[in-house]
Structures are given as structure tokens and as C-alpha cells.
mmCIF file of C-alpha atoms and ligand atoms in Angstrom:
data_model
loop_
_atom_site.group_PDB
_atom_site.id
_atom_site.type_symbol
_atom_site.label_atom_id
_atom_site.label_comp_id
_atom_site.label_asym_id
_atom_site.label_seq_id
_atom_site.Cartn_x
_atom_site.Cartn_y
_atom_site.Cartn_z
ATOM 1 C CA MET A 1 -1.904 -32.124 -11.631
ATOM 2 C CA ARG A 2 0.542 -34.583 -10.064
ATOM 3 C CA LEU A 3 -0.971 -37.425 -8.052
ATOM 4 C CA ASP A 4 0.827 -36.453 -4.823
ATOM 5 C CA LYS A 5 -0.403 -32.857 -5.172
ATOM 6 C CA PHE A 6 -3.957 -34.060 -5.772
ATOM 7 C CA VAL A 7 -3.905 -36.257 -2.649
ATOM 8 C CA LEU A 8 -2.328 -33.430 -0.618
ATOM 9 C CA ARG A 9 -5.091 -31.043 -1.738
ATOM 10 C CA SER A 10 -7.801 -33.582 -0.912
ATOM 11 C CA THR A 11 -6.779 -34.797 2.559
ATOM 12 C CA SER A 12 -5.329 -33.492 5.789
ATOM 13 C CA MET A 13 -2.176 -35.595 5.355
ATOM 14 C CA ASN A 14 1.214 -33.910 5.178
ATOM 15 C CA LYS A 15 3.610 -34.401 2.233
ATOM 16 C CA ASP A 16 5.482 -37.348 3.798
ATOM 17 C CA GLU A 17 2.253 -39.134 4.688
ATOM 18 C CA VAL A 18 0.955 -38.635 1.145
ATOM 19 C CA LEU A 19 4.142 -40.039 -0.419
ATOM 20 C CA GLN A 20 4.045 -43.003 1.968
ATOM 21 C CA SER A 21 0.411 -43.781 1.106
ATOM 22 C CA ILE A 22 1.149 -43.685 -2.614
ATOM 23 C CA GLU A 23 4.279 -45.829 -2.233
ATOM 24 C CA ASN A 24 2.345 -48.344 -0.124
ATOM 25 C CA GLY A 25 -0.238 -48.817 -2.889
ATOM 26 C CA LEU A 26 -3.129 -47.220 -0.994
ATOM 27 C CA VAL A 27 -3.990 -44.820 -3.831
ATOM 28 C CA GLN A 28 -5.913 -45.825 -6.923
ATOM 29 C CA VAL A 29 -6.542 -43.897 -10.135
ATOM 30 C CA ASN A 30 -9.530 -45.209 -12.077
ATOM 31 C CA LEU A 31 -9.399 -48.389 -9.941
ATOM 32 C CA GLN A 32 -5.713 -49.019 -10.722
ATOM 33 C CA ILE A 33 -3.090 -48.838 -7.987
ATOM 34 C CA ILE A 34 -0.531 -46.153 -8.859
ATOM 35 C CA THR A 35 2.723 -46.003 -6.902
ATOM 36 C CA ASP A 36 4.366 -43.223 -8.935
ATOM 37 C CA ASN A 37 3.764 -40.001 -7.004
ATOM 38 C CA LYS A 38 4.501 -37.944 -10.160
ATOM 39 C CA HIS A 39 1.733 -39.655 -12.164
ATOM 40 C CA GLN A 40 -0.402 -36.985 -13.889
ATOM 41 C CA VAL A 41 -4.101 -37.021 -13.015
ATOM 42 C CA HIS A 42 -6.919 -35.199 -14.788
ATOM 43 C CA GLU A 43 -10.276 -33.728 -13.871
ATOM 44 C CA ASN A 44 -12.286 -36.752 -15.001
ATOM 45 C CA ASN A 45 -10.121 -39.340 -13.157
ATOM 46 C CA VAL A 46 -11.516 -41.079 -10.077
ATOM 47 C CA ILE A 47 -8.836 -41.013 -7.385
ATOM 48 C CA GLN A 48 -9.310 -43.103 -4.265
ATOM 49 C CA LEU A 49 -7.460 -43.525 -1.000
ATOM 50 C CA ASN A 50 -8.202 -46.791 0.806
ATOM 51 C CA GLY A 51 -11.187 -47.205 -1.536
ATOM 52 C CA LYS A 52 -12.656 -43.768 -0.680
ATOM 53 C CA THR A 53 -13.003 -41.240 -3.507
ATOM 54 C CA LEU A 54 -11.067 -38.026 -2.962
ATOM 55 C CA PHE A 55 -12.293 -34.527 -3.812
ATOM 56 C CA PRO A 56 -9.752 -31.684 -3.862
ATOM 57 C CA ARG A 57 -10.415 -28.498 -1.918
ATOM 58 C CA PRO A 58 -11.521 -25.656 -4.203
ATOM 59 C CA PHE A 59 -8.785 -23.241 -5.258
ATOM 60 C CA ARG A 60 -8.439 -20.008 -3.290
ATOM 61 C CA TYR A 61 -7.722 -16.553 -4.668
ATOM 62 C CA LEU A 62 -6.793 -13.611 -2.427
ATOM 63 C CA LEU A 63 -5.463 -10.118 -2.605
ATOM 64 C CA LEU A 64 -3.379 -8.467 0.081
ATOM 65 C CA ASN A 65 -2.289 -4.884 0.590
ATOM 66 C CA LYS A 66 1.406 -5.419 1.303
ATOM 67 C CA THR A 67 3.234 -3.012 3.586
ATOM 68 C CA ALA A 68 6.968 -2.302 3.459
ATOM 69 C CA ASN A 69 9.480 -4.634 5.103
ATOM 70 C CA LYS A 70 7.530 -7.789 4.240
ATOM 71 C CA ILE A 71 8.789 -10.213 1.618
ATOM 72 C CA CYS A 72 6.989 -12.016 -1.188
ATOM 73 C CA SER A 73 8.226 -15.450 -0.224
ATOM 74 C CA ASN A 74 6.632 -18.440 1.496
ATOM 75 C CA VAL A 75 9.320 -18.397 4.181
ATOM 76 C CA ASP A 76 10.684 -15.605 6.356
ATOM 77 C CA GLY A 77 14.041 -14.160 5.340
ATOM 78 C CA HIS A 78 15.647 -10.870 6.261
ATOM 79 C CA TYR A 79 12.050 -9.637 6.690
ATOM 80 C CA PRO A 80 8.947 -11.695 7.554
ATOM 81 C CA SER A 81 6.901 -13.316 4.777
ATOM 82 C CA LEU A 82 3.671 -11.457 3.973
ATOM 83 C CA LEU A 83 1.859 -14.790 4.340
ATOM 84 C CA ASN A 84 2.160 -14.282 8.124
ATOM 85 C CA ASP A 85 -0.607 -11.674 7.752
ATOM 86 C CA ILE A 86 -3.054 -14.255 6.390
ATOM 87 C CA ASP A 87 -4.795 -16.474 8.876
ATOM 88 C CA ILE A 88 -6.336 -19.304 6.854
ATOM 89 C CA GLU A 89 -5.972 -23.083 6.745
ATOM 90 C CA ASN A 90 -3.319 -24.877 4.675
ATOM 91 C CA ILE A 91 -1.433 -21.650 4.048
ATOM 92 C CA ASP A 92 1.578 -23.602 2.785
ATOM 93 C CA GLU A 93 -0.448 -24.550 -0.314
ATOM 94 C CA LEU A 94 -0.602 -20.884 -1.376
ATOM 95 C CA HIS A 95 1.928 -19.054 -3.497
ATOM 96 C CA ILE A 96 2.461 -15.386 -4.355
ATOM 97 C CA VAL A 97 1.795 -14.326 -7.938
ATOM 98 C CA GLY A 98 4.660 -12.068 -9.071
ATOM 99 C CA ARG A 99 6.951 -10.565 -6.486
ATOM 100 C CA LEU A 100 7.268 -7.070 -5.106
ATOM 101 C CA ASP A 101 10.486 -5.812 -3.530
ATOM 102 C CA ALA A 102 10.592 -5.661 0.277
ATOM 103 C CA ASP A 103 10.231 -1.860 0.205
ATOM 104 C CA THR A 104 7.417 -1.849 -2.393
ATOM 105 C CA THR A 105 3.856 -1.679 -1.073
ATOM 106 C CA GLY A 106 0.437 -2.482 -2.495
ATOM 107 C CA LEU A 107 -1.437 -5.141 -4.412
ATOM 108 C CA VAL A 108 -0.269 -8.739 -4.180
ATOM 109 C CA LEU A 109 -2.259 -11.693 -5.517
ATOM 110 C CA ILE A 110 -2.043 -15.037 -3.739
ATOM 111 C CA THR A 111 -3.454 -18.402 -4.801
ATOM 112 C CA ASP A 112 -3.010 -22.167 -4.864
ATOM 113 C CA ASP A 113 -4.038 -22.373 -8.541
ATOM 114 C CA GLY A 114 -0.819 -22.641 -10.566
ATOM 115 C CA ARG A 115 -2.539 -22.367 -13.917
ATOM 116 C CA TRP A 116 -4.274 -19.125 -12.911
ATOM 117 C CA SER A 117 -1.056 -17.510 -11.720
ATOM 118 C CA PHE A 118 0.706 -18.638 -14.889
ATOM 119 C CA ASN A 119 -1.957 -16.794 -16.902
ATOM 120 C CA ILE A 120 -1.139 -13.584 -15.033
ATOM 121 C CA THR A 121 2.633 -13.823 -15.242
ATOM 122 C CA ARG A 122 3.202 -15.310 -18.705
ATOM 123 C CA PRO A 123 4.586 -12.612 -21.028
ATOM 124 C CA ASP A 124 2.202 -13.233 -23.955
ATOM 125 C CA MET A 125 -0.812 -12.378 -21.746
ATOM 126 C CA GLN A 126 0.484 -8.793 -21.477
ATOM 127 C CA CYS A 127 -1.368 -8.320 -18.206
ATOM 128 C CA ALA A 128 -1.141 -4.649 -17.176
ATOM 129 C CA LYS A 129 0.196 -3.750 -13.738
ATOM 130 C CA VAL A 130 -0.194 -0.192 -12.522
ATOM 131 C CA TYR A 131 2.323 1.338 -10.117
ATOM 132 C CA ARG A 132 2.174 4.670 -8.302
ATOM 133 C CA VAL A 133 5.726 5.971 -8.420
ATOM 134 C CA ASN A 134 7.246 8.775 -6.337
ATOM 135 C CA LEU A 135 10.442 10.240 -7.688
ATOM 136 C CA ALA A 136 13.492 12.042 -6.292
ATOM 137 C CA LYS A 137 13.539 14.580 -9.147
ATOM 138 C CA PRO A 138 10.844 16.176 -11.305
ATOM 139 C CA ILE A 139 10.101 14.045 -14.357
ATOM 140 C CA SER A 140 10.781 15.561 -17.782
ATOM 141 C CA VAL A 141 8.643 15.304 -20.902
ATOM 142 C CA GLU A 142 11.568 13.539 -22.643
ATOM 143 C CA SER A 143 11.754 10.912 -19.878
ATOM 144 C CA ILE A 144 8.039 10.225 -20.167
ATOM 145 C CA SER A 145 8.397 9.752 -23.887
ATOM 146 C CA LEU A 146 11.412 7.398 -23.483
ATOM 147 C CA LEU A 147 9.626 5.302 -20.842
ATOM 148 C CA GLU A 148 6.501 5.083 -22.984
ATOM 149 C CA LYS A 149 8.384 4.020 -26.116
ATOM 150 C CA GLY A 150 10.548 1.407 -24.376
ATOM 151 C CA ILE A 151 14.014 1.798 -22.946
ATOM 152 C CA MET A 152 17.121 -0.386 -22.780
ATOM 153 C CA LEU A 153 17.903 -1.436 -19.213
ATOM 154 C CA ASP A 154 21.424 -2.046 -18.004
ATOM 155 C CA GLY A 155 22.613 -5.570 -18.822
ATOM 156 C CA GLU A 156 19.645 -6.443 -21.067
ATOM 157 C CA THR A 157 19.444 -7.089 -24.788
ATOM 158 C CA LYS A 158 15.862 -6.015 -25.485
ATOM 159 C CA PRO A 159 14.216 -2.684 -24.674
ATOM 160 C CA THR A 160 11.243 -2.659 -22.323
ATOM 161 C CA LEU A 161 7.802 -2.993 -23.910
ATOM 162 C CA PRO A 162 5.832 0.226 -24.428
ATOM 163 C CA ALA A 163 4.454 1.578 -21.128
ATOM 164 C CA ILE A 164 1.868 4.196 -20.188
ATOM 165 C CA VAL A 165 2.866 7.080 -17.933
ATOM 166 C CA THR A 166 0.095 9.131 -16.304
ATOM 167 C CA PHE A 167 1.314 12.422 -14.902
ATOM 168 C CA ILE A 168 0.067 13.149 -11.357
ATOM 169 C CA SER A 169 2.633 15.786 -10.350
ATOM 170 C CA ALA A 170 6.257 16.621 -11.186
ATOM 171 C CA THR A 171 7.476 13.909 -8.804
ATOM 172 C CA GLU A 172 4.561 11.446 -8.909
ATOM 173 C CA VAL A 173 3.302 9.343 -11.836
ATOM 174 C CA LEU A 174 1.313 6.206 -12.522
ATOM 175 C CA LEU A 175 3.226 3.697 -14.629
ATOM 176 C CA SER A 176 1.403 0.892 -16.413
ATOM 177 C CA LEU A 177 3.576 -2.055 -17.508
ATOM 178 C CA THR A 178 2.733 -5.290 -19.283
ATOM 179 C CA GLU A 179 5.885 -7.156 -18.292
ATOM 180 C CA GLY A 180 7.639 -7.868 -15.024
ATOM 181 C CA ARG A 181 11.414 -7.797 -15.222
ATOM 182 C CA TYR A 182 13.640 -7.799 -12.144
ATOM 183 C CA HIS A 183 13.283 -4.422 -10.308
ATOM 184 C CA GLN A 184 11.789 -3.123 -13.551
ATOM 185 C CA VAL A 185 10.223 0.123 -12.353
ATOM 186 C CA LYS A 186 13.262 1.224 -10.366
ATOM 187 C CA ARG A 187 15.589 0.359 -13.253
ATOM 188 C CA MET A 188 13.433 2.188 -15.813
ATOM 189 C CA PHE A 189 13.565 5.417 -13.840
ATOM 190 C CA PHE A 190 17.272 4.944 -13.163
ATOM 191 C CA ALA A 191 17.785 4.638 -16.931
ATOM 192 C CA VAL A 192 16.303 8.130 -17.412
ATOM 193 C CA GLY A 193 18.445 9.633 -14.647
ATOM 194 C CA ASN A 194 15.835 9.613 -11.884
ATOM 195 C CA LYS A 195 15.313 7.600 -8.683
ATOM 196 C CA VAL A 196 12.220 5.918 -7.267
ATOM 197 C CA THR A 197 11.650 7.002 -3.671
ATOM 198 C CA LYS A 198 8.341 5.176 -3.135
ATOM 199 C CA LEU A 199 6.657 2.413 -5.135
ATOM 200 C CA HIS A 200 3.113 1.159 -4.690
ATOM 201 C CA ARG A 201 1.213 -1.296 -6.927
ATOM 202 C CA GLU A 202 -2.429 -0.277 -7.370
ATOM 203 C CA GLN A 203 -3.788 -2.611 -10.022
ATOM 204 C CA ILE A 204 -3.200 -5.924 -11.805
ATOM 205 C CA GLY A 205 -5.388 -6.488 -14.869
ATOM 206 C CA HIS A 206 -8.923 -5.561 -13.769
ATOM 207 C CA ILE A 207 -8.191 -6.084 -10.077
ATOM 208 C CA LYS A 208 -7.847 -2.892 -8.058
ATOM 209 C CA LEU A 209 -6.444 -2.603 -4.573
ATOM 210 C CA ASN A 210 -9.234 -1.720 -2.138
ATOM 211 C CA THR A 211 -8.144 -3.009 1.248
ATOM 212 C CA THR A 212 -6.240 -1.073 3.893
ATOM 213 C CA ALA A 213 -2.589 -1.747 4.751
ATOM 214 C CA ASP A 214 -1.858 -5.392 5.705
ATOM 215 C CA GLN A 215 -5.518 -6.386 5.077
ATOM 216 C CA TRP A 216 -6.527 -9.161 2.689
ATOM 217 C CA ARG A 217 -9.744 -10.396 1.095
ATOM 218 C CA PHE A 218 -10.864 -13.190 -1.201
ATOM 219 C CA LEU A 219 -11.315 -12.161 -4.840
ATOM 220 C CA SER A 220 -14.808 -12.149 -6.353
ATOM 221 C CA ASP A 221 -15.687 -14.735 -9.036
ATOM 222 C CA ASP A 222 -15.570 -11.977 -11.667
ATOM 223 C CA GLU A 223 -12.081 -10.972 -10.586
ATOM 224 C CA VAL A 224 -10.887 -14.588 -10.667
ATOM 225 C CA ASN A 225 -12.470 -15.236 -14.062
ATOM 226 C CA SER A 226 -10.924 -12.125 -15.579
ATOM 227 C CA PHE A 227 -7.652 -14.095 -15.823
ATOM 228 C CA ASN A 228 -9.000 -17.420 -17.030
ATOM 229 C CA ASP A 229 -8.507 -18.279 -20.683
HETATM 230 N N1 LIG Z 1 9.437 -2.930 -10.082
HETATM 231 C C1 LIG Z 1 10.351 -2.706 -9.096
HETATM 232 O O1 LIG Z 1 11.379 -2.093 -9.312
HETATM 233 N N2 LIG Z 1 10.058 -3.193 -7.869
HETATM 234 C C2 LIG Z 1 8.914 -3.849 -7.570
HETATM 235 O O2 LIG Z 1 8.710 -4.245 -6.422
HETATM 236 C C3 LIG Z 1 7.987 -4.056 -8.606
HETATM 237 C C4 LIG Z 1 8.270 -3.594 -9.846
#
């Protein structure tokens, strides 16, 4: 972790105050004054501010049941950020793991642990995400087979990775994906001549959505550890 991030996570100072303290030589790493705010620090380093050892706040891991017309961004845009629904301290330290469109609802993971979120989003982890998809037209057997095999999306050079489609009704399926391309679900159904009318994420890896709309909760240790390597 960068020194400025470490100090930010360990004190109540804001970013400017942290940078000022480092520049003014008030921060020591293993008893050496370090004035480079980008200096990398490690778990076994002793980091001190004005001679007092700093201990970072533990990482936080949350899930939220996103409703429509909220955006997966730290700042409000055309719609409000979903972080407005979470009333905890130092909210600006959190980030959203993998985005949902403004009109998509369901499971969103939120954390301040960059390594953990990288484990969920990096392609080689092949973390499964399950979406409940409502469709404008009845789905055909051929479409299911194309989606499951992998399909070329407009403007891309590689077909999608194999997916799993679970039939619920003619116009409702569960789709399990191990990648996360831009608007992937909507584009996959468009590619087979259909249209998504409602999209809801129910599961990421082993984590299942079990809070009501707009409600959040902390993840259990087991849920957090299911993504650690
Ligand atoms: N795929 C989409 O098309 N939209 C989402 O929000 C998530 C996956």
C-alpha cells in the first residue's frame, strides 16, 4: 500500500493533511523519515506519525441490494450514487466492486480492500455472477445454446466465454457469467434477437443476495474469505 493511503486509513486526517504531514517529515517508516507520499509500505513495517505508531482501520466488506435509478459510482451523476444509502464512517474510502447499469437491480459488493476486489473482477478468477433476466420475447432453444456456447458481441473480437442458462419461463431465465464486459447481459440477448426488459443480479461467487431493496449488510468472514487467494 502507498504511504499516503496507509496514513489516511490510520488517522482522521483528510488527504491534504496527510500529504502535508508526509512532506513536512512527520512520518517515519521503520524509524526513517520518508517524504515521498508514494513510498510503498508493507505489513511488517512500523509507520509512525509524530513518533506514534499507526494502525490502519480494518478493511470493510458490504453487500447492498441496489434499486433502479442509482449509479455504481462514488459521486452522484445523472442519478444519485448508491453509496448515499450507506450510513457508515469514512464512506469515501469505499469503492464498488464491478458496476451495474443504472436500471439494473440487485447484488453489489462494496469494500475498501483493493486486493479483494481485484480477486473478484480479474478475468482469470472466473468468478460466476448470476443474473435474473426478463425478456421481451420468449427465448428459443437455439438462443440458449448460442448463449451457453459463447457468442460474438458487436464490435468485439472474441466470443463471450461459455455461460449457463437456467430456464425459469419462456421470458425469464437465470444467466451465469464468468466475465464482465460492458453491458454484457443486454448485449448477449440483443445478439440473439431478444431484448432485456429487467435485469437483477442475485449472486456473485458464493455470495447470495438476501437483503431487501436498498438495504445493506456487512459480509460474514466466510463470505469475505471465499474470494481470498
Ligand atoms: N450486464 C448488463 O448488461 N448490465 C448490467 O448492469 C450488468 C451486466
